[in-house]
Amino acid sequence: MANGTQRVGSSNSSGNSVATEGQSGANTAITYPDGLAYRVDLPVHLAGPDGFTKSGQLSGTHNLQNATAALDAQGAIYNLIPTGTAGISELKYSYTNAAGKTVIGSKTVYDPAVYSDQAVLNMSQAVGQRGYQMYLQNPSQRMFDINEGGVNFRVYINTDPKSGLSYVGNVHPIK
């Protein structure tokens, strides 16, 4: 598997992968489909700070406090728009980058007072598992919108160019 992916758990006798308490955040084991892997930096990518893309967009960083702190450091102006889900909002922002160009962006963020980073990671892994199972049923589809715990998420399935194996390349809350 590529350096950017990590297998979720150890294989059991059924060929499925098993996540233990430390991986799932629960007191019971969760069985994942064989071959399921996530990007290694998923916890940091979700909560942030995860930096900015080449175009200046805020990368990952769906934790509201971390997102606004990163934008404050850029001198950004931003507006928080509530969604229909308590604790989930759309963060619209703009700032002028070092080259003098205006960067405009938006992202869905979660309020850490409502959803802890660990809770969002757990929900993300659960929808990642479901998205991966859906991908196995229809490999031509690589993006899935899935609800978990009342929160909408988007799951992206990527393929490692070296191994050819598929993995959950990204999963994040959406409005």
GROMACS .gro file of C-alpha atoms in nm:
model
  175
    1MET     CA    1   0.000   0.000   0.000
    2ALA     CA    2   0.124   0.354  -0.069
    3ASN     CA    3   0.280   0.575   0.195
    4GLY     CA    4  -0.039   0.782   0.200
    5THR     CA    5  -0.272   0.499   0.295
    6GLN     CA    6  -0.310   0.282   0.599
    7ARG     CA    7  -0.493  -0.043   0.645
    8VAL     CA    8  -0.760  -0.004   0.912
    9GLY     CA    9  -0.703  -0.318   1.116
   10SER     CA   10  -0.560  -0.664   1.119
   11SER     CA   11  -0.708  -0.936   0.904
   12ASN     CA   12  -0.928  -1.192   1.074
   13SER     CA   13  -1.004  -1.547   0.962
   14SER     CA   14  -1.293  -1.432   0.742
   15GLY     CA   15  -1.063  -1.214   0.532
   16ASN     CA   16  -1.213  -0.897   0.673
   17SER     CA   17  -1.022  -0.629   0.856
   18VAL     CA   18  -1.098  -0.571   1.224
   19ALA     CA   19  -1.056  -0.238   1.403
   20THR     CA   20  -1.009  -0.260   1.777
   21GLU     CA   21  -1.111  -0.015   2.048
   22GLY     CA   22  -0.821   0.227   1.987
   23GLN     CA   23  -0.900   0.249   1.619
   24SER     CA   24  -1.276   0.282   1.631
   25GLY     CA   25  -1.318   0.478   1.954
   26ALA     CA   26  -1.577   0.227   2.075
   27ASN     CA   27  -1.561  -0.063   2.316
   28THR     CA   28  -1.641  -0.322   2.051
   29ALA     CA   29  -1.463  -0.441   1.740
   30ILE     CA   30  -1.585  -0.318   1.403
   31THR     CA   31  -1.537  -0.542   1.100
   32TYR     CA   32  -1.431  -0.371   0.778
   33PRO     CA   33  -1.431  -0.517   0.426
   34ASP     CA   34  -1.103  -0.679   0.327
   35GLY     CA   35  -0.875  -0.427   0.162
   36LEU     CA   36  -1.033  -0.118   0.321
   37ALA     CA   37  -0.775   0.153   0.379
   38TYR     CA   38  -0.787   0.524   0.460
   39ARG     CA   39  -0.540   0.803   0.395
   40VAL     CA   40  -0.294   0.805   0.685
   41ASP     CA   41  -0.343   1.173   0.765
   42LEU     CA   42  -0.724   1.156   0.785
   43PRO     CA   43  -0.747   1.266   1.153
   44VAL     CA   44  -0.528   1.574   1.092
   45HIS     CA   45  -0.693   1.645   0.757
   46LEU     CA   46  -1.041   1.643   0.913
   47ALA     CA   47  -0.968   1.847   1.226
   48GLY     CA   48  -0.679   2.055   1.097
   49PRO     CA   49  -0.490   2.264   1.065
   50ASP     CA   50  -0.396   2.108   0.733
   51GLY     CA   51  -0.259   2.413   0.552
   52PHE     CA   52  -0.366   2.563   0.223
   53THR     CA   53  -0.370   2.424  -0.131
   54LYS     CA   54  -0.156   2.574  -0.408
   55SER     CA   55  -0.457   2.780  -0.516
   56GLY     CA   56  -0.494   2.914  -0.161
   57GLN     CA   57  -0.800   2.713  -0.054
   58LEU     CA   58  -0.810   2.590   0.304
   59SER     CA   59  -0.719   2.220   0.294
   60GLY     CA   60  -0.919   1.988   0.518
   61THR     CA   61  -0.952   2.165   0.853
   62HIS     CA   62  -1.324   2.104   0.908
   63ASN     CA   63  -1.305   2.184   1.281
   64LEU     CA   64  -1.458   2.533   1.304
   65GLN     CA   65  -1.209   2.664   1.561
   66ASN     CA   66  -0.907   2.540   1.365
   67ALA     CA   67  -1.048   2.669   1.034
   68THR     CA   68  -1.116   3.020   1.164
   69ALA     CA   69  -0.772   3.031   1.333
   70ALA     CA   70  -0.604   2.940   1.002
   71LEU     CA   71  -0.812   3.200   0.817
   72ASP     CA   72  -0.743   3.465   1.084
   73ALA     CA   73  -0.370   3.408   1.026
   74GLN     CA   74  -0.430   3.496   0.657
   75GLY     CA   75  -0.631   3.807   0.745
   76ALA     CA   76  -0.939   3.651   0.591
   77ILE     CA   77  -1.294   3.778   0.607
   78TYR     CA   78  -1.540   3.496   0.663
   79ASN     CA   79  -1.906   3.429   0.721
   80LEU     CA   80  -2.056   3.128   0.898
   81ILE     CA   81  -2.386   3.004   0.752
   82PRO     CA   82  -2.581   2.744   0.956
   83THR     CA   83  -2.708   2.435   0.775
   84GLY     CA   84  -3.011   2.229   0.867
   85THR     CA   85  -2.791   2.020   1.099
   86ALA     CA   86  -2.706   2.156   1.444
   87GLY     CA   87  -2.330   2.202   1.481
   88ILE     CA   88  -2.264   2.189   1.105
   89SER     CA   89  -2.215   2.514   0.911
   90GLU     CA   90  -2.081   2.642   0.583
   91LEU     CA   91  -1.779   2.870   0.623
   92LYS     CA   92  -1.741   3.115   0.332
   93TYR     CA   93  -1.416   3.309   0.324
   94SER     CA   94  -1.199   3.544   0.122
   95TYR     CA   95  -0.853   3.689   0.165
   96THR     CA   96  -0.577   3.845  -0.041
   97ASN     CA   97  -0.275   3.617  -0.083
   98ALA     CA   98   0.092   3.724  -0.090
   99ALA     CA   99   0.074   3.776  -0.468
  100GLY     CA  100  -0.216   4.020  -0.425
  101LYS     CA  101  -0.474   3.780  -0.566
  102THR     CA  102  -0.811   3.743  -0.392
  103VAL     CA  103  -0.878   3.387  -0.280
  104ILE     CA  104  -1.244   3.294  -0.230
  105GLY     CA  105  -1.355   2.964  -0.085
  106SER     CA  106  -1.601   2.778   0.131
  107LYS     CA  107  -1.611   2.458   0.328
  108THR     CA  108  -1.838   2.268   0.559
  109VAL     CA  109  -1.721   2.284   0.920
  110TYR     CA  110  -1.829   2.127   1.247
  111ASP     CA  111  -1.852   2.298   1.583
  112PRO     CA  112  -1.621   2.110   1.823
  113ALA     CA  113  -1.856   2.204   2.108
  114VAL     CA  114  -2.120   1.984   1.938
  115TYR     CA  115  -1.904   1.717   1.767
  116SER     CA  116  -1.562   1.626   1.905
  117ASP     CA  117  -1.277   1.562   1.663
  118GLN     CA  118  -1.292   1.194   1.762
  119ALA     CA  119  -1.668   1.176   1.698
  120VAL     CA  120  -1.623   1.324   1.349
  121LEU     CA  121  -1.336   1.083   1.281
  122ASN     CA  122  -1.550   0.788   1.395
  123MET     CA  123  -1.842   0.898   1.175
  124SER     CA  124  -1.601   0.954   0.884
  125GLN     CA  125  -1.460   0.604   0.919
  126ALA     CA  126  -1.811   0.458   0.936
  127VAL     CA  127  -1.920   0.635   0.616
  128GLY     CA  128  -1.585   0.550   0.458
  129GLN     CA  129  -1.661   0.184   0.520
  130ARG     CA  130  -2.008   0.218   0.368
  131GLY     CA  131  -1.873   0.413   0.071
  132TYR     CA  132  -1.607   0.149   0.011
  133GLN     CA  133  -1.872  -0.127   0.020
  134MET     CA  134  -2.082   0.072  -0.230
  135TYR     CA  135  -1.774   0.114  -0.450
  136LEU     CA  136  -1.713  -0.264  -0.446
  137GLN     CA  137  -2.070  -0.311  -0.576
  138ASN     CA  138  -2.023  -0.047  -0.850
  139PRO     CA  139  -1.654   0.031  -0.919
  140SER     CA  140  -1.741   0.295  -1.178
  141GLN     CA  141  -1.872   0.519  -0.899
  142ARG     CA  142  -1.602   0.675  -0.678
  143MET     CA  143  -1.786   0.948  -0.487
  144PHE     CA  144  -2.067   0.885  -0.239
  145ASP     CA  145  -2.279   1.115  -0.020
  146ILE     CA  146  -2.374   0.930   0.299
  147ASN     CA  147  -2.547   1.035   0.622
  148GLU     CA  148  -2.414   0.919   0.958
  149GLY     CA  149  -2.554   1.031   1.292
  150GLY     CA  150  -2.757   1.304   1.121
  151VAL     CA  151  -2.447   1.451   0.951
  152ASN     CA  152  -2.395   1.438   0.574
  153PHE     CA  153  -2.053   1.326   0.449
  154ARG     CA  154  -1.888   1.285   0.111
  155VAL     CA  155  -1.661   0.984   0.054
  156TYR     CA  156  -1.405   0.966  -0.228
  157ILE     CA  157  -1.250   0.636  -0.337
  158ASN     CA  158  -0.903   0.672  -0.491
  159THR     CA  159  -0.670   0.418  -0.650
  160ASP     CA  160  -0.307   0.392  -0.549
  161PRO     CA  161  -0.105   0.436  -0.871
  162LYS     CA  162   0.172   0.197  -0.760
  163SER     CA  163  -0.032  -0.093  -0.623
  164GLY     CA  164  -0.358  -0.039  -0.811
  165LEU     CA  165  -0.547  -0.086  -0.483
  166SER     CA  166  -0.846   0.130  -0.398
  167TYR     CA  167  -0.873   0.321  -0.071
  168VAL     CA  168  -1.076   0.595   0.097
  169GLY     CA  169  -0.885   0.896  -0.031
  170ASN     CA  170  -1.098   1.154   0.145
  171VAL     CA  171  -1.410   1.177   0.355
  172HIS     CA  172  -1.548   1.496   0.505
  173PRO     CA  173  -1.871   1.658   0.623
  174ILE     CA  174  -2.087   1.837   0.366
  175LYS     CA  175  -2.392   2.059   0.402
   0.00000   0.00000   0.00000
